Every structure is written in C-alpha cells, then in structure tokens.
PDB file of C-alpha atoms in Angstrom:
ATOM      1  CA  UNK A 180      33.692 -53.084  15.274  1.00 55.00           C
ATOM      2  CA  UNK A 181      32.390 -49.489  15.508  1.00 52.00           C
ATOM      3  CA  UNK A 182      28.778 -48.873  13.176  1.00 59.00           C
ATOM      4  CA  UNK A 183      29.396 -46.230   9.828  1.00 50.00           C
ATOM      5  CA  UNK A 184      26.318 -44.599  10.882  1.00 53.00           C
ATOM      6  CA  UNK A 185      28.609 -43.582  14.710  1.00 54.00           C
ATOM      7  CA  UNK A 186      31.268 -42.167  13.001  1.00 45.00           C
ATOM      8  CA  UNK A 187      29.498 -39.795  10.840  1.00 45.00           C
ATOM      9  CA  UNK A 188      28.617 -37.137  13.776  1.00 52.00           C
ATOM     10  CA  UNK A 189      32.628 -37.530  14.628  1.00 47.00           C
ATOM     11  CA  UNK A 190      34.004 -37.203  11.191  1.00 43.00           C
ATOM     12  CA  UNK A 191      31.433 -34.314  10.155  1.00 47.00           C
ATOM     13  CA  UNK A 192      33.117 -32.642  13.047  1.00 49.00           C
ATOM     14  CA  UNK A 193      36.583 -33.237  11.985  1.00 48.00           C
ATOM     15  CA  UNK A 194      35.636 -31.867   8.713  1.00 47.00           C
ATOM     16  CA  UNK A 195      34.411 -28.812  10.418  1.00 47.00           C
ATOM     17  CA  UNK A 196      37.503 -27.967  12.314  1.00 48.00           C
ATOM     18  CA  UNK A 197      39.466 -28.551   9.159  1.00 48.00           C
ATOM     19  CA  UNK A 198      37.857 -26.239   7.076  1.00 48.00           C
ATOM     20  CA  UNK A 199      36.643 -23.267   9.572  1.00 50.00           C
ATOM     21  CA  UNK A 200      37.766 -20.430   7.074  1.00 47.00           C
ATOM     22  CA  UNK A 201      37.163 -19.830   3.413  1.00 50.00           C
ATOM     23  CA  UNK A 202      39.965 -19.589   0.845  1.00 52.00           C
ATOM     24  CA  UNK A 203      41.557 -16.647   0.654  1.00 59.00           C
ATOM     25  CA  UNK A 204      40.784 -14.980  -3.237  1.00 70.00           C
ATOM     26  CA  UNK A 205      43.484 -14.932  -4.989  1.00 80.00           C
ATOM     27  CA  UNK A 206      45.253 -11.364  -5.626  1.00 92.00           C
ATOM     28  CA  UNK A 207      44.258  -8.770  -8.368  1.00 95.00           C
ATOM     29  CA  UNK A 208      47.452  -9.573 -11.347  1.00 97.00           C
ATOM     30  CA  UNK A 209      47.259  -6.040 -12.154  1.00 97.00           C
ATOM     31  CA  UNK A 210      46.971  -4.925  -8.264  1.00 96.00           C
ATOM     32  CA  UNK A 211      49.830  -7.559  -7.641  1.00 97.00           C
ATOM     33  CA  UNK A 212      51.806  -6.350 -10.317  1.00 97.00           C
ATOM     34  CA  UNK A 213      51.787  -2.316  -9.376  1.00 97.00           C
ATOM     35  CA  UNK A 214      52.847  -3.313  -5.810  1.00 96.00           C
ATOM     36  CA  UNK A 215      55.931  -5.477  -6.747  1.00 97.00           C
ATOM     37  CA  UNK A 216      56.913  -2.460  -9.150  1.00 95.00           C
ATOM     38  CA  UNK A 217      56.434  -0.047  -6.199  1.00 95.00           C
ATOM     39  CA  UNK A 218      57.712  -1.854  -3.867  1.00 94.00           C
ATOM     40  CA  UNK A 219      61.077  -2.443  -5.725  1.00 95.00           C
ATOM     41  CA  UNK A 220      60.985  -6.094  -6.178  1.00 97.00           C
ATOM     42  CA  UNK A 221      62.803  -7.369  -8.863  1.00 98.00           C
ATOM     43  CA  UNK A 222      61.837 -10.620 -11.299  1.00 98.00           C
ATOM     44  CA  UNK A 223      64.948 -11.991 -12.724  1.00 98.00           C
ATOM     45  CA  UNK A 224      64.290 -13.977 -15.696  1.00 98.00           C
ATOM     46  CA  UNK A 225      64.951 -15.122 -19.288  1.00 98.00           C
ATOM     47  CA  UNK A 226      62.715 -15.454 -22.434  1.00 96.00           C
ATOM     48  CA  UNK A 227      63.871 -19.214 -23.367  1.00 96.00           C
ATOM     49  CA  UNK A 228      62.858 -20.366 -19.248  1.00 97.00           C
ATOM     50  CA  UNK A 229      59.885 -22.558 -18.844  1.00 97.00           C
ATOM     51  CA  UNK A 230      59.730 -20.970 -15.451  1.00 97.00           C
ATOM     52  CA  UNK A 231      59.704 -18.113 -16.105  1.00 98.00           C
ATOM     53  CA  UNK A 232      56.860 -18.514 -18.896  1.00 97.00           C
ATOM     54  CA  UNK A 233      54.770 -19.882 -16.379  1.00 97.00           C
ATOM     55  CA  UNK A 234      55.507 -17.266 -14.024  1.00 98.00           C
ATOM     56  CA  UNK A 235      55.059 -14.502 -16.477  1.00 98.00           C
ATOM     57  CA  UNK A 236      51.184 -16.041 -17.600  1.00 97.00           C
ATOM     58  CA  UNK A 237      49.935 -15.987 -14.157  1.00 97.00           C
ATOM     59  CA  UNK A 238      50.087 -12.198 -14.512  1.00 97.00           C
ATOM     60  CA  UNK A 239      47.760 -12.177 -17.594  1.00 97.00           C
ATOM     61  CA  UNK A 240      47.664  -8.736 -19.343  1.00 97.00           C
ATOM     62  CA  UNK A 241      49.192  -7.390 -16.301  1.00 97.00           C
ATOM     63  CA  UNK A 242      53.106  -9.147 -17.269  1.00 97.00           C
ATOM     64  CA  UNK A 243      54.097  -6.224 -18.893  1.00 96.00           C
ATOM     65  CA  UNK A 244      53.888  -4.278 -16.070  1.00 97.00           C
ATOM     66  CA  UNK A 245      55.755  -6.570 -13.898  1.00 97.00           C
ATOM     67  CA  UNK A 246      59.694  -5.061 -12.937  1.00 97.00           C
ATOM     68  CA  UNK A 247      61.471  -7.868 -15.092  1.00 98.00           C
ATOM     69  CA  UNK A 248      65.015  -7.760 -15.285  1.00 98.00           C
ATOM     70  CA  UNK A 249      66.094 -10.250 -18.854  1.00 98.00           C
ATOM     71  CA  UNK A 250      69.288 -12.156 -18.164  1.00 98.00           C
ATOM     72  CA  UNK A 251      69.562 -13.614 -21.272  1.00 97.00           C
ATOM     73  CA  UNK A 252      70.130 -11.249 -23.824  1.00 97.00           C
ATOM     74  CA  UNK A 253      73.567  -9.865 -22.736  1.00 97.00           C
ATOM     75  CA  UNK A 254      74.172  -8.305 -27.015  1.00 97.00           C
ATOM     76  CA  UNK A 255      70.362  -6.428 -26.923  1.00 98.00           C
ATOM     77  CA  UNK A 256      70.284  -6.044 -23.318  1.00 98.00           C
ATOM     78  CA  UNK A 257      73.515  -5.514 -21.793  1.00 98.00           C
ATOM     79  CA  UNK A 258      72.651  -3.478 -18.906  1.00 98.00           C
ATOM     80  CA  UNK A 259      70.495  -6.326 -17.964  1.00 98.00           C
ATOM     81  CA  UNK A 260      72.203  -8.667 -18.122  1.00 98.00           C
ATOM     82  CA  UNK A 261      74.845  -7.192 -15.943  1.00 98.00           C
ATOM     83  CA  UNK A 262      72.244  -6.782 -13.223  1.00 98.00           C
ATOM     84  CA  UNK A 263      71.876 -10.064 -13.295  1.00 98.00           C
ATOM     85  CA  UNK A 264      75.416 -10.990 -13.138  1.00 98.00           C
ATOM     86  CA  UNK A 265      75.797  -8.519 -10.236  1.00 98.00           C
ATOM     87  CA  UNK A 266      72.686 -10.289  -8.807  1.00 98.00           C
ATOM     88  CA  UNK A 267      74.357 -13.447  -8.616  1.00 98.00           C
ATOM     89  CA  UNK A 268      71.093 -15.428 -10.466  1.00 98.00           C
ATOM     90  CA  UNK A 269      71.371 -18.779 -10.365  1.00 96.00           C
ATOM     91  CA  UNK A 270      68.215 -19.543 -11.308  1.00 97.00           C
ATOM     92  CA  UNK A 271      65.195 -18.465 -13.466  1.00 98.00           C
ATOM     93  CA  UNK A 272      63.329 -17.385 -11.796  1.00 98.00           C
ATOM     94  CA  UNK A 273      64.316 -15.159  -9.411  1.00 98.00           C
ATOM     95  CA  UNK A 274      62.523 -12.950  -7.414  1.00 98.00           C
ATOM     96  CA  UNK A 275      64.424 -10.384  -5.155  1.00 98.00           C
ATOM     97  CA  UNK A 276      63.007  -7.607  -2.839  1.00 97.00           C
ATOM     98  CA  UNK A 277      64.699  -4.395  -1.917  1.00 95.00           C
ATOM     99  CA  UNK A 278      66.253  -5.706   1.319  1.00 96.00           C
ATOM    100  CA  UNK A 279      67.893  -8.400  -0.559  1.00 96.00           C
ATOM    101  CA  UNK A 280      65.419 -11.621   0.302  1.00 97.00           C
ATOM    102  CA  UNK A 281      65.481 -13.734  -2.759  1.00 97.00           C
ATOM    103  CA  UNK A 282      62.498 -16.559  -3.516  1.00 98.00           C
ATOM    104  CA  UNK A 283      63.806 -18.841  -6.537  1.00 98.00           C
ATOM    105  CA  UNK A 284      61.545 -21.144  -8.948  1.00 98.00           C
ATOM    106  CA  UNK A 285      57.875 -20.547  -9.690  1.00 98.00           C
ATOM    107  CA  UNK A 286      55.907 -18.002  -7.122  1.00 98.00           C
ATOM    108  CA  UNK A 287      52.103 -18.388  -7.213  1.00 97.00           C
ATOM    109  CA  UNK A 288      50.256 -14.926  -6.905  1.00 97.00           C
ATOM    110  CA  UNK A 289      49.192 -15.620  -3.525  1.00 96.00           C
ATOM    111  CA  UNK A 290      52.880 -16.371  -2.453  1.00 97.00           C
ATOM    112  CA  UNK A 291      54.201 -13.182  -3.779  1.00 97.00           C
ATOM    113  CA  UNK A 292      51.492 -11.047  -2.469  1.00 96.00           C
ATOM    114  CA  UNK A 293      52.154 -12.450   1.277  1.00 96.00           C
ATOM    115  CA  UNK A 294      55.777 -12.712   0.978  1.00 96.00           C
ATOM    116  CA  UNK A 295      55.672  -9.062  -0.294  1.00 96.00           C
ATOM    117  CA  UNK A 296      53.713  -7.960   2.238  1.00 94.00           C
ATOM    118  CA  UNK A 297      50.884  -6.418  -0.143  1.00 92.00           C
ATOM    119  CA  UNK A 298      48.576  -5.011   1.468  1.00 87.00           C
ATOM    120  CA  UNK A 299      44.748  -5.945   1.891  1.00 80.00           C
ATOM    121  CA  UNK A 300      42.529  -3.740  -0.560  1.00 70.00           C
ATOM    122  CA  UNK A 301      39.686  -2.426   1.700  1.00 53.00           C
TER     123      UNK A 301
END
C-alpha cells in the first residue's frame, strides 16, 4: 500500500498540469451584443420559449440590442414570422450567422463570442 503523505507531491502535480491557464472572462453582453448585430447573426426566437428567456437574460440590459427575429407572432409580426418560416426554425432558439451555420438550444456568452469569431478587445 502506497503512504497519503507520497502521493501528495504526484497529485499536486497533476493538479498543476490540469489547471495551467486561468479562465477565460466571460464576454462584455453589450460588446457581445453589437458584434452579433454587426456581424449579421440572427437569434430566432419566440416570447412564450423558456429558451429563449434564458437566452435573452444572459444579455442583461444589452437584449434589446440583440438582432432577434420573433417567430411567434405571425398577426403583429408578419414579416417575422415569415423569416422564420423561410429560415426553416425548428427550434427556439436559433442562432444563424450570415454564411448560413446554425447553433440550436441555449448559447452561453462565451459560446457565441467564439463561435462568432468576436474578436479580442485589446
């Protein structure tokens, strides 16, 4: 049987190599926001979703900046909820860039700002 007190060195080390790099912070909402609105990304949604609630507080203040397309309003929103039609939304929500890549469900900040290719703020 191997002593505790030996494997302390060895699993301090482990721990080491596991965690060599701090957490990346966690992306502006308002910063995050203006780039998925510049860079033509699209957030298919609807006001009764869950989802989409969720998705829509992890922006904070910044949500009503966010490009938001409604799908589920086609009498007050018709227009939108054409787009989504012609989107072919299956599910809420939806996220969908300019070149046509879709991401479905719940996207954490962090996911959106990599998969969006945000750039780092110097």
């Amino acid at each position: 049987m191997v002593e505790i007190s030996k494997l302390l060195p060895v699993l301090a080390s482990l721990a080491a190599l596991a965690l060599p790099f701090p957490a990346a912070a966690a992306p502006n909402p308002a910063d995050l926001a203006n780039h998925l609105s510049t860079s033509k990304a699209l957030y298919y949604g609807s006001w009764r979703c869950p989802a989409c609630i969720t998705q829509t507080r992890l922006f904070g203040d910044a949500a009503n900046t966010l490009p938001y397309v409604e799908c589920a309003k086609p009498k007050e929103l018709p227009i939108q909820a054409a787009a989504c039609k012609t989107a072919e939304i299956r599910a809420y929500p939806t996220w969908i860039l300019e070149n046509g890549e879709r991401r479905e469900g719940v996207q954490s900040l962090e996911q959106l700002k990599v998969w969006t290719s945000m750039p780092a703020r110097p």
